[in-house]
Amino acid sequence: MSAENQIERHTLSVLVDNEAGVLARVIGLFSGRGYNIDSLTVAEVDEQEHMSRITIVTLGTPPMIEQIKAQLGRLVPVHRVVDLTVECESVERELALVKVTGKGDARVEALRMSEAFRARVVDATPDSFVFEITGNTEKIDAFIGLMKPLGLREVSRTGAAAISRGPEAM
Amino acid sequence: MDKQLNGAQIVLQSLQDHGVEHIFGYPGGAVLPIYDEIFQQESIEHILVRHEQGATHAAEGYARSTGKCGVVLVTSGPGATNAVTGLTDALMDSIPMVCITGQVPTHLIGGDAFQEADTVGITRPCTKHNYLVKDINDLARIMHEAFQVATTGRPGPVVVDIPKDIQFALGPYMKPKAVKHKSYQPQIKGDMTAIKQAVELIANAKKPIFYTGGGIINSGPHASQLLRELVKLTGFPITSTLMGLGSYPSADKQWLGMLGMHGTYEANWAMHDCDLMINIGARFDDRITGVLDKFSPNSKKIHVDIDPSSINKNVMVDVAIVGDCAHVLEDMLRVYKSDAVTPDKKALASWWSEIEAWRDRKCLSYKKDAKAIKPQYAVERLYELTKDADTYITTEVGQHQMWAAQYYRFEDPNRWMTSGGLGTMGYGIPAAVGVQVAHPKSLVIDIAGEASVQMTMQEISTAVQYRLPIKIFILNNEYMGMVRQWQELLHGGRYSSSYSEALPDFVKLAEAYGATGIRAETPAELDDAIKRMIDTPGPVIFDCIVTKDENCFPMIPSGAAHNEMLLADSEGLDIEVSEAGKTLV
């Protein structure tokens, strides 16, 4: 397979006006043009200027990723699109809340694992835990995988938030 | 303190401040306050259409023939949903349009009120941008932004959805100049490094071709002038997409005719064999490229486009220049002149002799018929008899559209209005209405098919009401001709639902509307009938009975390449279309 056809995972940061419908515009663009969304995170980041930051993790060939960036850039309320995967070094974090139920050895093992992963216990009952874990997507995937045989009940994930390393801002 | 106006007054004031003279619309409950304001002023004329789709196409015709923004006014719910086809059409063909829709009052939104529809939700993917105005204080700014977004950059339709209570509410008005968009800033000037690279490629080309599109028309008549200058300076051949017809004069020797699926043999072969392709304001549409992996395999490609997302979307290019055509052409010409570029005359001469050999195939020739009117002949005669007049042509969609593009010849931009990207049957009559409103003294002809024309036939009533003397020239072959042609080609001649059964008598229909009906059935009577049509002061429906089973040639079958095109003298349509080709449209 040539590099041009290789599916890559890219994290895009999109700075938008926080106006009604802006998220629908972005999501509609992806569904309408058949692009993938692996995860999507959005919140207002500048209250005064009414700006939101959308972090999109997407999958596609390099030309498709270029096309996604150009299409995003074309949306009227979009200020900037930065491809954190190619344009700079970046850090990426996701938060997950993971509910695990069980008693006895499984329960002890789950707690031991959560310590190894630096997860925090945010809720506990005699037969359940809710762990809060942050990290990159792979770390969270690994933690959830380990919890499966130990009584995993439910997962809530935020999707990735990402930012470039160093003093520069987008 | 800005002066306070009510919402409807703000709408009208902003239209006036943007130089709007005509709007196309249809009233309803949710826009009555705006209609009341229209009633009480005289600077803007409202053209009442018969269906909201007609309003949008009329606005497109108006915009395309003038370079101005088309303006539409419709009510909530069905008014807005009926406008969706025209909005999508304008988006695909990059036509500047502002469409104001009424909405149920803000406190009723979301409650499934009478004639409520989620207009911004429905029109989000078919507009360049859209707005729901929920606060009267935003209305003036949004109106000004709407015009800015619609008319600048790559033009397109913008919807402004205004709830009825906002139309009554009092709010501030400020002039357009006071509004500056925060994020929307299209790139107009091209990058000089890329332009210099392009000129260098031009200087060294042995087999070059200009491939131009609707971007030249959108950029304005000045872009056409600059294009002509550059083409003359270089001596290169030039072809154009359907949307770009008229940007270069068809009478000129360097003009190869339209390219693409029904383009000329010489244009398509030159595209296939060239070593340098200079794409200015076109977007490598699938009607143009044919199968992509065989598209112009040995050429370097330059692409000038105002929309960054058009670059490398379908075809990877070597030099990309994002910018407005006129600006980029101006810079290109300057660099070309200051570098004192001289094209390789010897190479060009041999390239032209290859092209002349393709031209000699006379791909647009067809068998004449003494008894029946061939559709190609009808368009040729129409052209001969109207070319010296101040003529504008619109079309519907299908075979007649392609014959119009092939056999009608255009010398100037803004004279040709057709639905290219979306391929909307029913475009032609309302578009002609819009053109005629903008050019009341000109000859405006809709070259139509008997099937398409029935989709928006009711707009003839609009033409009669406003004394717009449009001429609807129907090539009547009693088939949805292009559907029939594809069924012949791909589906074993099983003409499933493509026959125009139960047609109206178009002459009587014209008379019923208060227009004039003319029919021609033989070549002998055609010229006189056309002359009568031209001389008739009011709107005319011309029923031109043509041969029924004519196919539109030349043709690149689906899944084929530019050098695999079929000519009229090929052995019928009895050819193999690849399985992959059959799934294409």
mmCIF file of C-alpha atoms in Angstrom, chain B residues 32-174:
data_model
loop_
_atom_site.group_PDB
_atom_site.id
_atom_site.type_symbol
_atom_site.label_atom_id
_atom_site.label_comp_id
_atom_site.label_asym_id
_atom_site.label_seq_id
_atom_site.Cartn_x
_atom_site.Cartn_y
_atom_site.Cartn_z
ATOM 1 C CA LEU B 32 -46.459 39.120 6.195
ATOM 2 C CA PRO B 33 -44.725 41.980 8.072
ATOM 3 C CA ILE B 34 -41.976 42.041 5.431
ATOM 4 C CA TYR B 35 -44.558 41.973 2.626
ATOM 5 C CA ASP B 36 -46.311 44.869 4.332
ATOM 6 C CA GLU B 37 -43.078 46.872 4.216
ATOM 7 C CA ILE B 38 -42.592 45.958 0.548
ATOM 8 C CA PHE B 39 -46.067 47.307 -0.120
ATOM 9 C CA GLN B 40 -45.135 50.655 1.409
ATOM 10 C CA GLN B 41 -42.011 51.413 -0.574
ATOM 11 C CA GLU B 42 -41.075 51.744 -4.210
ATOM 12 C CA SER B 43 -37.350 51.228 -4.623
ATOM 13 C CA ILE B 44 -37.496 47.426 -4.603
ATOM 14 C CA GLU B 45 -39.742 45.527 -6.975
ATOM 15 C CA HIS B 46 -41.082 42.187 -5.802
ATOM 16 C CA ILE B 47 -41.666 39.528 -8.464
ATOM 17 C CA LEU B 48 -44.373 37.095 -7.389
ATOM 18 C CA VAL B 49 -43.516 33.595 -8.591
ATOM 19 C CA ARG B 50 -45.852 30.591 -8.642
ATOM 20 C CA HIS B 51 -43.742 28.213 -6.568
ATOM 21 C CA GLU B 52 -40.799 28.921 -4.258
ATOM 22 C CA GLN B 53 -38.443 26.776 -6.342
ATOM 23 C CA GLY B 54 -39.183 29.211 -9.158
ATOM 24 C CA ALA B 55 -38.127 32.117 -6.941
ATOM 25 C CA THR B 56 -34.745 30.548 -6.285
ATOM 26 C CA HIS B 57 -34.019 29.731 -9.935
ATOM 27 C CA ALA B 58 -35.215 33.184 -10.993
ATOM 28 C CA ALA B 59 -32.785 34.677 -8.492
ATOM 29 C CA GLU B 60 -30.058 32.442 -9.930
ATOM 30 C CA GLY B 61 -30.768 33.577 -13.483
ATOM 31 C CA TYR B 62 -30.821 37.174 -12.297
ATOM 32 C CA ALA B 63 -27.508 36.746 -10.480
ATOM 33 C CA ARG B 64 -25.785 34.785 -13.243
ATOM 34 C CA SER B 65 -26.698 37.314 -15.924
ATOM 35 C CA THR B 66 -25.815 40.433 -13.927
ATOM 36 C CA GLY B 67 -23.090 39.413 -11.463
ATOM 37 C CA LYS B 68 -25.296 40.803 -8.690
ATOM 38 C CA CYS B 69 -26.711 38.928 -5.726
ATOM 39 C CA GLY B 70 -30.084 37.235 -6.275
ATOM 40 C CA VAL B 71 -32.588 37.786 -3.483
ATOM 41 C CA VAL B 72 -35.421 35.442 -2.500
ATOM 42 C CA LEU B 73 -38.200 35.913 0.047
ATOM 43 C CA VAL B 74 -40.347 32.961 1.130
ATOM 44 C CA THR B 75 -42.454 31.976 4.077
ATOM 45 C CA SER B 76 -41.807 29.373 6.779
ATOM 46 C CA GLY B 77 -42.358 25.615 6.492
ATOM 47 C CA PRO B 78 -43.323 24.660 2.936
ATOM 48 C CA GLY B 79 -42.047 27.999 1.612
ATOM 49 C CA ALA B 80 -38.604 27.161 2.900
ATOM 50 C CA THR B 81 -38.639 23.473 1.971
ATOM 51 C CA ASN B 82 -39.731 24.330 -1.581
ATOM 52 C CA ALA B 83 -36.699 26.609 -1.840
ATOM 53 C CA VAL B 84 -34.281 23.810 -0.967
ATOM 54 C CA THR B 85 -33.731 22.610 -4.553
ATOM 55 C CA GLY B 86 -32.793 26.080 -5.756
ATOM 56 C CA LEU B 87 -30.537 26.667 -2.757
ATOM 57 C CA THR B 88 -28.699 23.424 -3.473
ATOM 58 C CA ASP B 89 -28.462 24.364 -7.140
ATOM 59 C CA ALA B 90 -26.947 27.736 -6.221
ATOM 60 C CA LEU B 91 -24.500 26.070 -3.851
ATOM 61 C CA MET B 92 -23.309 23.600 -6.485
ATOM 62 C CA ASP B 93 -22.913 26.288 -9.158
ATOM 63 C CA SER B 94 -21.558 28.972 -6.809
ATOM 64 C CA ILE B 95 -24.336 31.512 -7.403
ATOM 65 C CA PRO B 96 -24.605 34.443 -4.966
ATOM 66 C CA MET B 97 -28.030 34.407 -3.338
ATOM 67 C CA VAL B 98 -29.611 35.692 -0.150
ATOM 68 C CA CYS B 99 -32.779 33.829 0.748
ATOM 69 C CA ILE B 100 -34.915 35.299 3.507
ATOM 70 C CA THR B 101 -37.306 32.816 5.074
ATOM 71 C CA GLY B 102 -40.060 33.560 7.546
ATOM 72 C CA GLN B 103 -40.192 31.469 10.695
ATOM 73 C CA VAL B 104 -42.837 30.916 13.372
ATOM 74 C CA PRO B 105 -42.424 33.295 16.343
ATOM 75 C CA THR B 106 -39.494 32.462 18.627
ATOM 76 C CA HIS B 107 -41.665 31.287 21.519
ATOM 77 C CA LEU B 108 -43.303 28.673 19.258
ATOM 78 C CA ILE B 109 -40.065 27.292 17.766
ATOM 79 C CA GLY B 110 -39.677 23.615 18.563
ATOM 80 C CA GLY B 111 -43.366 23.107 19.303
ATOM 81 C CA ASP B 112 -44.376 21.761 15.883
ATOM 82 C CA ALA B 113 -46.341 24.925 15.196
ATOM 83 C CA PHE B 114 -48.346 25.406 11.983
ATOM 84 C CA GLN B 115 -45.982 25.792 9.020
ATOM 85 C CA GLU B 116 -42.967 25.278 11.233
ATOM 86 C CA ALA B 117 -39.911 23.553 9.816
ATOM 87 C CA ASP B 118 -36.346 23.481 11.096
ATOM 88 C CA THR B 119 -35.228 25.686 8.231
ATOM 89 C CA VAL B 120 -31.647 26.234 9.380
ATOM 90 C CA GLY B 121 -31.345 22.499 10.056
ATOM 91 C CA ILE B 122 -32.716 21.562 6.642
ATOM 92 C CA THR B 123 -30.707 24.158 4.737
ATOM 93 C CA ARG B 124 -27.410 23.790 6.608
ATOM 94 C CA PRO B 125 -25.875 21.401 4.074
ATOM 95 C CA CYS B 126 -27.310 23.218 1.044
ATOM 96 C CA THR B 127 -26.197 26.759 1.841
ATOM 97 C CA LYS B 128 -22.827 28.415 2.126
ATOM 98 C CA HIS B 129 -24.037 29.654 5.503
ATOM 99 C CA ASN B 130 -27.327 30.215 7.278
ATOM 100 C CA TYR B 131 -28.697 32.142 10.227
ATOM 101 C CA LEU B 132 -31.656 31.944 12.561
ATOM 102 C CA VAL B 133 -32.251 35.432 13.966
ATOM 103 C CA LYS B 134 -33.370 35.118 17.565
ATOM 104 C CA ASP B 135 -32.567 38.630 18.730
ATOM 105 C CA ILE B 136 -33.643 41.807 16.935
ATOM 106 C CA ASN B 137 -30.319 43.389 17.902
ATOM 107 C CA ASP B 138 -28.533 40.891 15.603
ATOM 108 C CA LEU B 139 -30.744 41.360 12.557
ATOM 109 C CA ALA B 140 -28.964 44.238 10.808
ATOM 110 C CA ARG B 141 -25.544 42.674 11.321
ATOM 111 C CA ILE B 142 -26.775 39.302 10.056
ATOM 112 C CA MET B 143 -28.354 40.840 6.945
ATOM 113 C CA HIS B 144 -25.066 42.567 6.085
ATOM 114 C CA GLU B 145 -23.026 39.446 6.813
ATOM 115 C CA ALA B 146 -25.391 37.428 4.630
ATOM 116 C CA PHE B 147 -24.652 39.654 1.630
ATOM 117 C CA GLN B 148 -20.936 39.610 2.343
ATOM 118 C CA VAL B 149 -20.799 35.825 2.631
ATOM 119 C CA ALA B 150 -23.047 35.252 -0.406
ATOM 120 C CA THR B 151 -21.159 37.533 -2.772
ATOM 121 C CA THR B 152 -17.503 37.215 -1.801
ATOM 122 C CA GLY B 153 -15.015 34.362 -1.985
ATOM 123 C CA ARG B 154 -16.635 31.427 -3.711
ATOM 124 C CA PRO B 155 -20.172 32.805 -4.013
ATOM 125 C CA GLY B 156 -23.124 30.820 -2.738
ATOM 126 C CA PRO B 157 -26.569 30.905 -1.171
ATOM 127 C CA VAL B 158 -27.147 32.217 2.356
ATOM 128 C CA VAL B 159 -30.400 31.724 4.258
ATOM 129 C CA VAL B 160 -31.596 34.210 6.870
ATOM 130 C CA ASP B 161 -34.462 32.684 8.866
ATOM 131 C CA ILE B 162 -36.459 35.396 10.652
ATOM 132 C CA PRO B 163 -39.171 34.516 13.186
ATOM 133 C CA LYS B 164 -42.328 36.575 12.850
ATOM 134 C CA ASP B 165 -41.991 38.279 16.254
ATOM 135 C CA ILE B 166 -38.520 39.500 15.255
ATOM 136 C CA GLN B 167 -40.058 41.109 12.173
ATOM 137 C CA PHE B 168 -42.273 43.193 14.474
ATOM 138 C CA ALA B 169 -39.683 43.915 17.192
ATOM 139 C CA LEU B 170 -37.842 47.259 17.351
ATOM 140 C CA GLY B 171 -34.072 47.241 17.069
ATOM 141 C CA PRO B 172 -31.053 49.197 15.912
ATOM 142 C CA TYR B 173 -29.952 49.585 12.304
ATOM 143 C CA MET B 174 -26.393 50.241 11.254
#
